[in-house]
Amino acid sequence: MLTPHATSEYGALRHVAMRYASDLTPHLDGPDVHPVLTRQKTTSSWQPYDPATVRTQQDTLIDLLRGRGTTVTLLDAAPGCPVQHYPRDTAFVIDHVLVMARLNSTHRLPEAAALAPLLTGAPHVAHLDEGTIEGGDVALHTGTVLVGLGEETSPAGVAALQRALTHHGVDREVRPVRFATRGIVHLDDHFAIVAPGTALIHRDVFPPAELSWFEQHFDLIDVTEAEARAVQANVLAIAPDTVIVAAGSDRIAGQLAARGLEVLTVDYSEVTRIPGSLRCTTLPLTRA
């Protein structure tokens, strides 16, 4: 029986769910492209990718995680879903509760439905009653849940999450994080907690009030505009002192290493041709 548990973004990763990319790829251009995608293309790079290469790069990450003692559960395919390899958006664990996301894109609903076999017997599963919220916008901080209000997550979804956590006995404040621009895909493309008191941040997309809050709570490592577009802020912490970054993130890796963190690198260049990377392709179920 699955017993979800995660109190931070960096506790030792014991169990994670992943899903391979399908052969179906997203439709990126043309007059029928959704307005949300049109706005997101102003802040992120969207390019066609080769699904087989994405799966090969996922295998490299899976081997790395298993070599570090993490159990990797491969989820069943979600038919008709071109970004099914980003399961982080479909659910997230906060303390002892597995929260099912309320996805903004209806074509992604089969991804969430395909999680059902994994949830059988889980003692605390929360289903939100209104709004939208996706896991890429959710980050755990001490006593707090940070939730980005980008294109995929709404204030109503934030309020629904607060109610659900209270109902399940989780004593955390759900704090919305606002952006200074439209077109943000998810918070984790621009902000990532990588270790106790340490976070990556792409300052350009946050208003002064949010920057002030971040500065009060974290040692911040700046991410440039070019690095954000290359999805280099979307890293995966697998222990309080260990972070996986995408190959090519040399400056960020140097900043992490300078703070005493072990930095592991995988080639995720095909995965990041659309705005998702290591964090997006992993759904932590249990952290120490």
Coordinates of C-alpha atoms in Angstrom, one line a residue:
M1 CA 0.0 0.0 0.0
L2 CA 1.3 3.5 -0.9
T3 CA 1.8 5.7 2.1
P4 CA 2.7 9.2 0.7
H5 CA 5.0 11.4 2.7
A6 CA 6.8 14.6 1.8
T7 CA 7.5 17.6 4.1
S8 CA 10.0 19.4 1.9
E9 CA 11.4 19.8 -1.7
Y10 CA 14.7 18.1 -0.7
G11 CA 14.1 15.3 1.7
A12 CA 15.9 12.1 0.6
L13 CA 13.8 10.8 -2.3
R14 CA 12.6 7.3 -1.5
H15 CA 9.8 6.7 -4.1
V16 CA 9.0 8.5 -7.2
A17 CA 6.5 8.0 -10.1
M18 CA 7.4 8.7 -13.7
R19 CA 5.7 8.1 -17.0
Y20 CA 7.4 7.7 -20.4
A21 CA 6.7 10.1 -23.2
S22 CA 4.1 9.0 -25.7
D23 CA 4.6 9.0 -29.5
L24 CA 2.0 11.8 -29.7
T25 CA 3.5 15.3 -29.5
P26 CA 1.8 18.6 -28.8
H27 CA 0.4 20.8 -31.6
L28 CA 2.5 24.0 -31.3
D29 CA 1.5 26.2 -34.2
G30 CA -1.4 27.3 -36.3
P31 CA -4.6 29.3 -35.9
D32 CA -6.2 26.8 -33.6
V33 CA -3.5 26.9 -30.9
H34 CA -5.0 27.6 -27.5
P35 CA -4.6 31.2 -26.2
V36 CA -2.9 30.0 -23.1
L37 CA -0.2 28.3 -25.1
T38 CA 0.1 31.5 -27.2
R39 CA 0.8 33.5 -24.0
Q40 CA 3.2 30.8 -22.7
K41 CA 5.2 31.0 -25.8
T42 CA 6.1 34.6 -24.9
T43 CA 8.0 33.4 -21.8
S44 CA 9.2 29.9 -22.7
S45 CA 10.6 28.1 -25.7
W46 CA 8.4 25.5 -27.4
Q47 CA 10.0 23.3 -30.1
P48 CA 9.1 19.9 -31.6
Y49 CA 10.8 17.0 -29.9
D50 CA 11.5 13.3 -30.7
P51 CA 9.6 11.1 -28.3
A52 CA 12.1 8.2 -28.6
T53 CA 15.0 10.4 -27.6
V54 CA 13.0 11.8 -24.7
R55 CA 12.4 8.2 -23.4
T56 CA 16.1 7.4 -23.7
Q57 CA 16.9 10.5 -21.6
Q58 CA 14.2 9.5 -19.1
D59 CA 15.9 6.1 -18.8
T60 CA 19.2 7.8 -17.9
L61 CA 17.4 9.6 -15.1
I62 CA 15.7 6.4 -14.0
D63 CA 19.0 4.6 -13.8
L64 CA 20.5 7.4 -11.8
L65 CA 17.6 7.5 -9.3
R66 CA 17.6 3.8 -8.9
G67 CA 21.4 3.8 -8.4
R68 CA 20.8 6.3 -5.6
G69 CA 18.3 4.0 -3.8
T70 CA 15.1 5.6 -5.1
T71 CA 12.2 3.3 -6.1
V72 CA 10.9 4.4 -9.5
T73 CA 7.3 3.4 -10.4
L74 CA 6.4 3.7 -14.0
L75 CA 2.9 4.9 -14.6
D76 CA 0.6 3.5 -17.3
A77 CA 0.3 5.4 -20.5
A78 CA -2.5 8.1 -20.7
P79 CA -3.9 7.7 -24.2
G80 CA -4.1 10.9 -26.3
C81 CA -1.9 13.0 -23.9
P82 CA 1.1 14.5 -25.6
V83 CA 2.8 15.7 -22.4
Q84 CA 2.1 12.6 -20.3
H85 CA 5.8 12.5 -19.3
Y86 CA 5.2 15.4 -16.9
P87 CA 3.3 13.6 -14.1
R88 CA 4.4 16.3 -11.6
D89 CA 1.4 18.4 -12.7
T90 CA -1.2 15.8 -12.0
A91 CA -0.7 15.3 -8.3
F92 CA 1.6 16.3 -5.4
V93 CA 2.3 15.1 -1.8
I94 CA 2.1 17.5 1.1
D95 CA 3.0 15.9 4.4
H96 CA 0.9 12.8 4.6
V97 CA -1.6 13.8 1.9
L98 CA -1.6 13.0 -1.8
V99 CA -3.4 15.8 -3.5
M100 CA -4.9 15.3 -6.9
A101 CA -4.5 18.3 -9.1
R102 CA -7.3 20.0 -10.9
L103 CA -5.8 20.4 -14.3
N104 CA -6.4 23.5 -16.4
S105 CA -6.2 21.6 -19.7
T106 CA -9.0 19.1 -20.3
H107 CA -6.9 17.1 -22.7
R108 CA -4.7 16.2 -19.8
L109 CA -7.4 14.7 -17.7
P110 CA -6.6 11.1 -18.7
E111 CA -3.1 11.6 -17.1
A112 CA -4.7 12.1 -13.7
A113 CA -7.1 9.2 -14.3
A114 CA -4.2 6.9 -15.0
L115 CA -2.9 7.5 -11.4
A116 CA -5.9 5.6 -10.0
P117 CA -4.1 2.2 -9.6
L118 CA -1.3 3.9 -7.7
L119 CA -3.8 5.4 -5.2
T120 CA -5.5 2.2 -4.2
G121 CA -5.4 2.0 -0.4
A122 CA -3.6 5.3 0.1
P123 CA -4.8 6.6 3.4
H124 CA -5.1 10.3 2.6
V125 CA -6.0 11.4 -0.9
A126 CA -7.5 14.9 -1.4
H127 CA -9.7 15.9 -4.3
L128 CA -10.1 19.6 -4.7
D129 CA -13.6 21.0 -5.1
E130 CA -13.0 24.1 -7.3
G131 CA -10.5 26.1 -9.4
T132 CA -7.4 24.8 -11.0
I133 CA -4.0 23.9 -9.6
E134 CA -1.1 21.9 -11.0
G135 CA 1.9 20.4 -9.3
G136 CA 4.4 22.4 -11.2
D137 CA 3.1 25.5 -9.3
V138 CA 3.4 23.9 -5.9
A139 CA 6.5 24.0 -3.6
L140 CA 6.9 23.0 0.0
H141 CA 8.5 25.4 2.4
T142 CA 8.7 25.3 6.2
G143 CA 5.1 25.6 7.5
T144 CA 4.0 26.8 4.1
V145 CA 2.9 25.7 0.7
L146 CA 3.9 28.1 -2.1
V147 CA 1.6 28.1 -5.1
G148 CA 2.4 30.0 -8.3
L149 CA -0.5 31.9 -9.9
G150 CA 0.5 31.4 -13.5
E151 CA -1.6 30.3 -16.5
E152 CA -2.5 26.9 -15.1
T153 CA -3.4 27.7 -11.4
S154 CA -6.2 29.9 -10.1
P155 CA -6.9 31.7 -6.8
A156 CA -9.9 29.4 -6.4
G157 CA -7.6 26.4 -6.7
V158 CA -5.3 27.9 -4.0
A159 CA -8.3 28.3 -1.7
A160 CA -9.5 24.8 -2.4
L161 CA -6.1 23.4 -1.5
Q162 CA -6.1 25.3 1.8
R163 CA -9.5 23.8 2.7
A164 CA -8.4 20.3 1.7
L165 CA -5.2 20.5 3.8
T166 CA -7.1 21.7 6.8
H167 CA -9.7 18.9 6.4
H168 CA -6.8 16.3 6.3
G169 CA -5.1 17.8 9.4
V170 CA -2.2 19.5 7.6
D171 CA -1.2 22.7 9.5
R172 CA 0.3 24.8 6.7
E173 CA -0.5 28.2 5.2
V174 CA -1.0 28.0 1.5
R175 CA 0.7 31.1 0.1
P176 CA 0.0 32.3 -3.4
V177 CA 2.9 33.5 -5.4
R178 CA 2.1 36.2 -8.0
F179 CA 4.0 36.9 -11.2
A180 CA 4.8 40.2 -12.8
T181 CA 3.9 39.0 -16.3
R182 CA 1.4 36.7 -18.0
G183 CA 2.4 33.6 -19.9
I184 CA 4.1 31.8 -17.0
V185 CA 3.8 28.0 -17.5
H186 CA 4.6 27.0 -13.9
L187 CA 6.4 28.3 -10.8
D188 CA 9.0 25.6 -11.0
D189 CA 10.4 27.0 -14.3
H190 CA 11.3 30.1 -12.5
F191 CA 11.8 29.2 -8.8
A192 CA 13.0 26.0 -7.2
I193 CA 13.9 25.2 -3.6
V194 CA 17.0 23.0 -3.9
A195 CA 18.3 22.6 -0.3
P196 CA 17.5 23.9 3.2
G197 CA 17.3 27.7 2.9
T198 CA 18.5 27.7 -0.7
A199 CA 16.6 28.4 -3.9
L200 CA 17.0 29.2 -7.6
I201 CA 15.1 32.2 -8.8
H202 CA 14.5 33.9 -12.1
R203 CA 13.9 37.4 -10.7
D204 CA 12.5 39.0 -13.9
V205 CA 9.1 37.4 -13.7
F206 CA 8.3 38.3 -10.0
P207 CA 7.0 41.7 -8.7
P208 CA 9.0 43.5 -5.9
A209 CA 6.8 42.2 -3.1
E210 CA 7.4 38.6 -4.0
L211 CA 11.1 39.2 -4.5
S212 CA 11.3 40.8 -1.0
W213 CA 9.6 37.7 0.5
F214 CA 12.0 35.3 -1.2
E215 CA 15.0 37.3 -0.1
Q216 CA 13.8 37.1 3.5
H217 CA 13.5 33.3 3.4
F218 CA 16.2 32.0 1.1
D219 CA 19.8 32.3 0.0
L220 CA 18.9 33.0 -3.7
I221 CA 20.8 31.8 -6.7
D222 CA 19.9 34.0 -9.7
V223 CA 18.8 32.4 -12.9
T224 CA 19.2 34.4 -16.1
E225 CA 16.6 34.9 -18.8
A226 CA 18.5 32.6 -21.1
E227 CA 18.8 29.9 -18.4
A228 CA 15.1 30.2 -17.6
R229 CA 14.1 29.7 -21.2
A230 CA 16.4 26.7 -21.3
V231 CA 14.4 25.3 -18.3
Q232 CA 17.6 25.2 -16.2
A233 CA 15.8 26.2 -13.0
N234 CA 13.7 23.1 -13.2
V235 CA 16.0 20.9 -11.2
L236 CA 15.4 17.9 -8.9
A237 CA 16.7 17.7 -5.3
I238 CA 17.0 14.1 -4.2
A239 CA 18.5 14.7 -0.8
P240 CA 19.3 17.8 1.4
D241 CA 22.8 18.0 -0.1
T242 CA 22.2 16.5 -3.6
V243 CA 20.7 18.1 -6.7
I244 CA 20.2 16.8 -10.2
V245 CA 20.6 19.4 -13.0
A246 CA 20.3 19.2 -16.8
A247 CA 23.6 19.0 -18.7
G248 CA 24.6 22.5 -19.9
S249 CA 23.5 24.2 -16.7
D250 CA 27.2 24.8 -15.9
R251 CA 26.9 28.2 -14.2
I252 CA 24.0 27.1 -12.0
A253 CA 25.8 23.8 -11.2
G254 CA 28.8 25.9 -10.1
Q255 CA 26.7 28.0 -7.8
L256 CA 25.2 24.9 -6.2
A257 CA 28.6 23.3 -5.8
A258 CA 29.9 26.5 -4.2
R259 CA 27.3 26.1 -1.5
G260 CA 28.5 22.6 -0.7
L261 CA 25.9 20.6 -2.7
E262 CA 26.6 17.5 -4.7
V263 CA 25.6 18.2 -8.2
L264 CA 24.6 15.3 -10.6
T265 CA 24.0 15.9 -14.3
V266 CA 21.9 14.2 -16.9
D267 CA 21.4 15.0 -20.6
Y268 CA 17.8 16.3 -20.8
S269 CA 18.2 18.4 -23.9
E270 CA 15.3 16.7 -25.8
V271 CA 13.0 16.8 -22.8
T272 CA 13.5 20.5 -22.4
R273 CA 12.5 21.4 -26.0
I274 CA 9.1 22.2 -24.4
P275 CA 9.2 24.0 -21.0
G276 CA 9.6 21.1 -18.6
S277 CA 12.6 19.3 -17.2
L278 CA 13.7 17.1 -14.3
R279 CA 11.1 18.3 -11.8
C280 CA 8.3 18.0 -14.3
T281 CA 9.1 14.4 -15.2
T282 CA 9.1 13.2 -11.6
L283 CA 6.3 12.9 -9.1
P284 CA 7.8 12.3 -5.6
L285 CA 5.6 10.0 -3.5
T286 CA 7.8 9.5 -0.5
R287 CA 10.7 11.6 0.9
A288 CA 12.5 11.0 4.1

